[in-house]
Amino acid sequence: MATWSDFAAAEPLLAAGIRALMEQYGPGMGYLATVRPDGGPRVHPVSPVFTDDGLYCFIVDSPKRRDLERDGRYALHAYPPEDNDDEATITGHAIGVTDPATITHLAGTLHASPDVDWSLFELTIDTAMLRHHGPAGALPLAATPFAPAFAQTWQAPRNLRRTLAVAS
């Protein structure tokens, strides 16, 4: 696992492209996939928060939060752009943030209501992918000339990965 800052330092152009796609509508927007207790996927929209120090997500009391508390594996996919079929996905582990200074700073900066039952998670990065489909889109049925899709990928180096124990 790498932090967002580890990833951005290792692959600044890829990180910038992913962040731009996630923040294309202003605040971060994406689909968060978590692992249900039965092993199946659960997908919900979220608003990821990018900082120089990390990638975070406020999660209200919900099945998705309980998924992350039980099994931190996640996948985050950007909302699709309106003018093309480009896509960005990152995978990793969500870790509950317990540092009061980080929580207070992000909650204050983002106006997170103290009246809402939310928890802050840091999203670490195991893999990252940015795919450009070009002007013809993902299904270039009538495109001439055809431009193949171009994908950039990254995987956290072994020295940044660690195995998390999954609670039973």
Coordinates of C-alpha atoms in Angstrom, one line a residue:
M1 CA 0.0 0.0 0.0
A2 CA 1.1 3.5 -0.7
T3 CA -0.3 6.8 0.4
W4 CA -1.6 9.2 -2.1
S5 CA 1.5 11.3 -1.6
D6 CA 3.8 8.2 -2.2
F7 CA 1.9 7.5 -5.4
A8 CA 1.8 11.1 -6.6
A9 CA 5.6 11.4 -6.0
A10 CA 6.3 8.1 -7.9
E11 CA 3.9 8.9 -10.8
P12 CA 3.0 12.6 -10.8
L13 CA 1.4 12.8 -14.3
L14 CA -0.7 9.7 -13.7
A15 CA -1.8 11.0 -10.3
A16 CA -2.6 14.4 -11.7
G17 CA -4.7 12.7 -14.5
I18 CA -6.6 10.6 -12.0
R19 CA -7.2 13.5 -9.7
A20 CA -8.4 15.7 -12.5
L21 CA -10.9 13.0 -13.6
M22 CA -12.1 12.5 -10.1
E23 CA -12.5 16.3 -9.6
Q24 CA -13.8 17.1 -13.0
Y25 CA -17.1 18.4 -11.6
G26 CA -15.6 20.4 -8.8
P27 CA -15.4 18.4 -5.5
G28 CA -14.2 14.8 -5.8
M29 CA -16.8 12.4 -7.1
G30 CA -16.5 8.7 -7.7
Y31 CA -18.1 5.3 -7.2
L32 CA -16.7 3.4 -4.2
A33 CA -16.9 -0.4 -4.3
T34 CA -16.5 -2.2 -1.0
V35 CA -16.8 -5.9 0.0
R36 CA -20.1 -7.0 1.6
P37 CA -20.0 -9.6 4.4
D38 CA -21.0 -12.3 1.9
G39 CA -18.0 -11.4 -0.3
G40 CA -20.1 -9.6 -3.0
P41 CA -19.4 -6.1 -4.2
R42 CA -21.3 -3.0 -2.9
V43 CA -21.1 0.2 -5.0
H44 CA -22.0 3.7 -3.8
P45 CA -21.2 7.3 -4.9
V46 CA -18.8 9.1 -2.7
S47 CA -16.9 12.4 -2.6
P48 CA -13.2 11.6 -2.2
V49 CA -10.9 14.3 -0.7
F50 CA -7.5 14.8 -2.2
T51 CA -4.8 16.6 -0.2
D52 CA -1.0 16.8 -0.6
D53 CA -0.8 14.3 2.3
G54 CA -3.4 11.8 1.3
L55 CA -6.6 10.6 -0.2
Y56 CA -9.6 10.6 2.2
C57 CA -13.3 9.9 2.3
F58 CA -15.9 10.9 4.9
I59 CA -18.3 7.9 5.2
V60 CA -21.6 8.2 7.1
D61 CA -23.0 5.4 9.1
S62 CA -24.0 2.9 6.4
P63 CA -23.5 -0.6 5.1
K64 CA -20.5 0.7 3.1
R65 CA -18.9 2.1 6.3
R66 CA -19.4 -1.2 8.0
D67 CA -17.8 -3.0 5.0
L68 CA -14.7 -0.8 5.3
E69 CA -14.5 -1.3 9.0
R70 CA -14.7 -5.1 8.6
D71 CA -12.6 -5.4 5.4
G72 CA -10.8 -2.3 4.2
R73 CA -10.5 -3.4 0.5
Y74 CA -12.0 -0.9 -1.9
A75 CA -12.0 0.2 -5.5
L76 CA -12.7 3.8 -6.5
H77 CA -13.9 4.7 -10.0
A78 CA -14.3 8.2 -11.4
Y79 CA -17.7 9.5 -12.7
P80 CA -17.7 9.4 -16.5
P81 CA -17.0 12.6 -18.3
E82 CA -19.7 14.1 -20.4
D83 CA -17.5 14.5 -23.5
N84 CA -15.5 11.3 -23.7
D85 CA -15.2 7.8 -22.2
D86 CA -12.0 8.3 -20.2
E87 CA -11.9 6.4 -16.9
A88 CA -9.8 6.3 -13.7
T89 CA -9.7 3.6 -11.1
I90 CA -7.7 3.1 -8.0
T91 CA -7.7 0.2 -5.6
G92 CA -6.3 -0.3 -2.1
H93 CA -7.3 -0.4 1.5
A94 CA -9.3 2.1 3.5
I95 CA -7.9 2.8 7.0
G96 CA -9.9 4.6 9.7
V97 CA -8.2 7.9 10.6
T98 CA -7.8 8.3 14.3
D99 CA -5.4 11.4 14.4
P100 CA -7.5 14.2 16.0
A101 CA -5.5 16.9 14.2
T102 CA -6.1 15.4 10.7
I103 CA -9.8 14.8 11.5
T104 CA -10.3 18.4 12.8
H105 CA -8.4 20.0 9.9
L106 CA -10.3 18.1 7.2
A107 CA -13.6 18.4 8.9
G108 CA -13.1 22.1 9.3
T109 CA -11.8 22.7 5.8
L110 CA -14.6 20.7 4.2
H111 CA -17.4 21.9 6.6
A112 CA -18.2 18.3 7.7
S113 CA -21.1 18.7 10.1
P114 CA -20.5 17.6 13.7
D115 CA -24.1 16.6 13.8
V116 CA -23.7 13.8 11.3
D117 CA -22.4 10.4 12.3
W118 CA -19.4 10.1 9.9
S119 CA -16.0 8.5 10.1
L120 CA -12.9 9.6 8.1
F121 CA -11.0 7.0 6.1
E122 CA -7.7 7.3 4.4
L123 CA -7.6 5.5 1.0
T124 CA -4.2 3.9 0.4
I125 CA -3.2 3.0 -3.1
D126 CA -2.3 -0.5 -4.3
T127 CA -3.1 0.0 -8.0
A128 CA -4.0 3.0 -10.2
M129 CA -5.3 3.1 -13.8
L130 CA -6.1 6.0 -16.1
R131 CA -7.5 5.1 -19.5
H132 CA -7.9 7.5 -22.4
H133 CA -10.3 6.3 -25.1
G134 CA -9.7 9.2 -27.5
P135 CA -12.3 11.2 -29.4
A136 CA -14.0 8.2 -30.8
G137 CA -14.9 6.9 -27.3
A138 CA -14.9 3.4 -25.9
L139 CA -17.0 2.0 -28.8
P140 CA -15.6 3.6 -32.0
L141 CA -18.3 2.1 -34.3
A142 CA -18.1 4.9 -36.9
A143 CA -14.7 6.4 -36.1
T144 CA -12.3 7.0 -38.9
P145 CA -9.4 6.8 -38.4
F146 CA -9.7 4.5 -35.3
A147 CA -7.4 5.6 -32.4
P148 CA -6.8 2.8 -29.9
A149 CA -7.3 3.4 -26.2
F150 CA -4.3 4.3 -24.2
A151 CA -4.0 3.1 -20.6
Q152 CA -1.5 4.1 -17.9
T153 CA -1.2 1.8 -14.8
W154 CA 0.8 1.8 -11.6
Q155 CA 1.2 -0.8 -8.8
A156 CA 2.6 0.0 -5.4
P157 CA 6.1 -1.4 -5.0
R158 CA 6.5 -4.4 -2.7
N159 CA 8.3 -2.3 -0.1
L160 CA 5.1 -0.1 0.2
R161 CA 2.7 -3.0 0.4
R162 CA 1.6 -4.9 3.5
T163 CA -1.0 -7.4 4.2
L164 CA -3.9 -6.3 6.4
A165 CA -5.6 -8.9 8.7
V166 CA -9.2 -9.3 7.7
A167 CA -11.5 -9.6 10.8
S168 CA -13.7 -12.7 10.7

